[in-house]
C-alpha positions as CSV (number, residue, x, y, z in Angstrom):
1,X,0.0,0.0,0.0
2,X,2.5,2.3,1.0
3,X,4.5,1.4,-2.3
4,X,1.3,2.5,-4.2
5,X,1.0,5.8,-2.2
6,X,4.5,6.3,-3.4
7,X,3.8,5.8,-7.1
8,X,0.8,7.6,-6.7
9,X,2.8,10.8,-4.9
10,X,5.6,10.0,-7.8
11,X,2.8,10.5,-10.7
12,X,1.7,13.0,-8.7
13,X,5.1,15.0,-9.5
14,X,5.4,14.3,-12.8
15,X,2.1,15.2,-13.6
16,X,3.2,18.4,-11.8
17,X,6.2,18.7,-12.9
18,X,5.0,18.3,-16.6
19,X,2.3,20.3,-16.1
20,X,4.8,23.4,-15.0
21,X,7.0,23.0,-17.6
22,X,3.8,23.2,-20.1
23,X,2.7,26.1,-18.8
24,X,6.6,27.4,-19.6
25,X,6.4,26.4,-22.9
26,X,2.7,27.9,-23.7
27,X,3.8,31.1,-21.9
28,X,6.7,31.1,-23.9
29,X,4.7,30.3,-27.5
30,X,2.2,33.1,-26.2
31,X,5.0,35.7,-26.1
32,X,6.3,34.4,-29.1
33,X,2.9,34.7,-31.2
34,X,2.5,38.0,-29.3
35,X,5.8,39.5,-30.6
36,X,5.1,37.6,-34.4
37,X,1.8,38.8,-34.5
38,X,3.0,42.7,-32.9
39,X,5.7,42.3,-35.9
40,X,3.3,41.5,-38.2
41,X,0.5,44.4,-37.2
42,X,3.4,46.6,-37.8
43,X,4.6,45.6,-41.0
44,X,1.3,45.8,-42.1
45,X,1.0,49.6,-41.0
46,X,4.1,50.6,-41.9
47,X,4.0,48.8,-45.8
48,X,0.4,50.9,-45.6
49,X,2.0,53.7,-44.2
50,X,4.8,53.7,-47.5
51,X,1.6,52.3,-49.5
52,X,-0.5,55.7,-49.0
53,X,2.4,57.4,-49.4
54,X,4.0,56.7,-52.5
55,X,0.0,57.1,-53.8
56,X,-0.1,60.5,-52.1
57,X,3.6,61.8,-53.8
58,X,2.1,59.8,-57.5
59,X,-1.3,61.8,-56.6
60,X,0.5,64.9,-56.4
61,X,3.0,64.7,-58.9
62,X,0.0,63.6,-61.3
63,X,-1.9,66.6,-59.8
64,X,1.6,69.2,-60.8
65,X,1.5,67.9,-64.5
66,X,-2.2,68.1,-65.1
67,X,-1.7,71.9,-64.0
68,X,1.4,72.7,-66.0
69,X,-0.2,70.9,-69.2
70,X,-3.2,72.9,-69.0
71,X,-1.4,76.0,-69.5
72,X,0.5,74.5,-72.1
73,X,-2.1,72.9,-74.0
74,X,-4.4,76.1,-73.7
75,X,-1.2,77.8,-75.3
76,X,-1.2,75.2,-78.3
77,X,-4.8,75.8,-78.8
78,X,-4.2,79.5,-79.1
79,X,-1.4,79.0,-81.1
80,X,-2.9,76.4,-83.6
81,X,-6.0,79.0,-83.5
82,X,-4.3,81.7,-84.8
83,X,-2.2,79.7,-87.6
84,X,-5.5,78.5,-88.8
85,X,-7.2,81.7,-89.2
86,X,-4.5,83.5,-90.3
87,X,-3.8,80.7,-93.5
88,X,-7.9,80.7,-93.6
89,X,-7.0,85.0,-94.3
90,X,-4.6,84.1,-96.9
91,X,-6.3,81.1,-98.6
92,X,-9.3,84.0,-99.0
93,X,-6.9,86.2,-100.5
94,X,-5.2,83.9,-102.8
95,X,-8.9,82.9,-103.9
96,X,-10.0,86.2,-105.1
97,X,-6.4,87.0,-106.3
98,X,-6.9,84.5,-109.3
99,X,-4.7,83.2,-111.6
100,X,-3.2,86.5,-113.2
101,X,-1.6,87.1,-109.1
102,X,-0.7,84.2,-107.9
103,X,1.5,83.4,-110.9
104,X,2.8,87.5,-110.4
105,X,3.9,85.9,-106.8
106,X,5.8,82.9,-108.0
107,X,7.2,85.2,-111.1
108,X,8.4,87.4,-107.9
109,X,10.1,84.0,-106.1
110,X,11.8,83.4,-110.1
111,X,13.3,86.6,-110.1
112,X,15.0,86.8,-106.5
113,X,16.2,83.5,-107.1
114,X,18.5,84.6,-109.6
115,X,21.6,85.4,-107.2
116,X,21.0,81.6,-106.7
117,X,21.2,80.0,-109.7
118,X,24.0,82.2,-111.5
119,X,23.5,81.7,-115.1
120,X,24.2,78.2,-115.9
121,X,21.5,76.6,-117.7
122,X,18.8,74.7,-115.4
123,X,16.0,72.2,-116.1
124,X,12.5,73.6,-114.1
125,X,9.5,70.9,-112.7
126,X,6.3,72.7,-113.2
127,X,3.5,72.0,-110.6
128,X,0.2,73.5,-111.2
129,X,1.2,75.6,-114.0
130,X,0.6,74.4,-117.6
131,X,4.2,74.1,-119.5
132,X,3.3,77.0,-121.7
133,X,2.9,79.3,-119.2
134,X,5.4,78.0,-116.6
135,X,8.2,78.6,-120.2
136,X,6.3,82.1,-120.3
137,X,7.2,83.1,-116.9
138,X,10.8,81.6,-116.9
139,X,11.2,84.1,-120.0
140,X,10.6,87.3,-117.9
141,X,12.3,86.3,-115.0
142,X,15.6,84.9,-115.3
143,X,18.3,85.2,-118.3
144,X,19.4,81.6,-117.5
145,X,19.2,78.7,-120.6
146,X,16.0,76.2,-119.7
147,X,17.4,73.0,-120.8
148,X,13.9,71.4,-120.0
149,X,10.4,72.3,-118.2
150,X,8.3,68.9,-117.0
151,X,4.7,69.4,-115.6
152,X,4.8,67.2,-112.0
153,X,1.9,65.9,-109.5
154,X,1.4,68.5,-106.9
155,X,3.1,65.5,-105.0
156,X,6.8,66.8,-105.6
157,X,6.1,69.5,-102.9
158,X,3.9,67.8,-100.4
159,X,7.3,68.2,-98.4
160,X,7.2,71.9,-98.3
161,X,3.3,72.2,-97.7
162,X,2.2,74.5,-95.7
163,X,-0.5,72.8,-93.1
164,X,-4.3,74.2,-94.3
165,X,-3.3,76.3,-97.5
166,X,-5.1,75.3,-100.4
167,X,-3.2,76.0,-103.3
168,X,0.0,73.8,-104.6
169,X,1.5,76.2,-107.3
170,X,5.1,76.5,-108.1
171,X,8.3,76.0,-110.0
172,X,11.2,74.0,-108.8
173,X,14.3,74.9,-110.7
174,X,17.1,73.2,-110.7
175,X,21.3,73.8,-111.7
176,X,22.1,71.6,-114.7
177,X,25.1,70.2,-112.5
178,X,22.4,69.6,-110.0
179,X,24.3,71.7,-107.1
180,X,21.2,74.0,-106.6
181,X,17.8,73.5,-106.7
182,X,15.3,76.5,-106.1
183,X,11.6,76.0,-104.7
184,X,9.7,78.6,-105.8
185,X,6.1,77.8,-104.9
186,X,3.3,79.5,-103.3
187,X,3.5,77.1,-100.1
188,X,7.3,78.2,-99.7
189,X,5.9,82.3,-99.9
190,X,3.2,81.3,-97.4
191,X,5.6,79.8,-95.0
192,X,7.5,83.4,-95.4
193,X,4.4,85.4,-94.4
194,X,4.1,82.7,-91.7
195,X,7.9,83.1,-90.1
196,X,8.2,87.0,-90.5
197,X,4.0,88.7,-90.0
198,X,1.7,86.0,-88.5
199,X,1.4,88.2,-85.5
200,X,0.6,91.7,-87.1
201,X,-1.7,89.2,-89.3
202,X,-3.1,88.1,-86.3
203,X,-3.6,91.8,-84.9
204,X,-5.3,92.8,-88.1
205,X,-7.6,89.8,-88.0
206,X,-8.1,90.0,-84.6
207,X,-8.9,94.1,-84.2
208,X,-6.0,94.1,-81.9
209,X,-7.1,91.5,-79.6
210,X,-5.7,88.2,-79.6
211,X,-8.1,85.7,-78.5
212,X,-7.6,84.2,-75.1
């Protein structure tokens, strides 16, 4: 009996024993899920922290374009405005102008393009102008020898066109030795109004007041 009390008191210790040492280990695991899960609460707030962030600094660098393209595209606007009615201006006047002028202008563009082509004989692509007439004005304007004149699609001075003009009229002469070639078209005096009076154009069009 006593033997049995013994065991009994001896199980009785182990259990205990045991028992203690489990409570160590779950105490421990507690502090350990406790610091994992404290670890993990925090990396979470801190990647949300750097998430809203970055969104924030993307927000408000999105936010700094939008208002310094605004300006700018409101400037291209204005600007693409007043090229269009100024070459709507000059289509009108070329219209009414007729024949008889515009081929006075491109006569004009043959005659200061002599310091250009010297006098060696050249060889002349006519576009828009019948040959007859394109030999005609070669006549008045230059002293040169005219080796050839060719009637050409409007196409050979697509290159030069000038964005909303209408009319693709003009003479492109060209050296014999091919070392200079002259564009004398009414795109390339267009293009000249463009570069040197678009804005008194603009005033005049505008009564003074450029449109905002």
């Amino acid at each position: 009996m006593e033997e049995l009390r013994s065991t009994d008191a001896l199980d009785r210790e182990i259990f205990a024993d045991a028992k203690k040492k489990a409570e160590r280990i779950l105490s421990r695991a507690d502090e350990t899920c406790s610091e994992l899960t404290g670890g993990v609460e925090a990396r979470v707030e801190e990647a949300k922290s750097k998430a809203k962030a970055e969104s924030q600094s993307l927000l408000d660098s999105f936010t700094r374009n939008i208002s310094a393209s605004v300006p700018l595209e409101k400037e291209r606007h204005l600007v693409s405005y007043i090229h269009g009615s100024v070459v709507d201006a000059i289509n009108s006047y070329f219209e009414k102008a007729g024949d008889e002028k515009q081929l006075l202008v491109i006569q004009k563009l043959l005659e200061r393009s002599d310091f250009a082509i010297g006098s060696v004989p050249v060889t002349v692509k006519s576009v828009g102008i019948k040959k007859s007439v394109a030999e005609e004005l070669l006549a008045k304007s230059i002293d040169n020898p005219v080796e050839s004149v060719t009637e050409v699609d409007e196409v050979a001075i697509m290159d030069e066109a000038v964005e909303g003009f209408k009319f693709r009229r003009g003479l492109i002469v060209s050296t014999i030795d091919g070392k200079v070639t002259c564009r004398l078209t009414l795109d390339q005096k267009v293009r000249e109004i463009l570069e040197t009076s678009t804005q008194e154009l603009a005033q005049a069009l505008f009564g003074g007041r450029i449109p905002e």
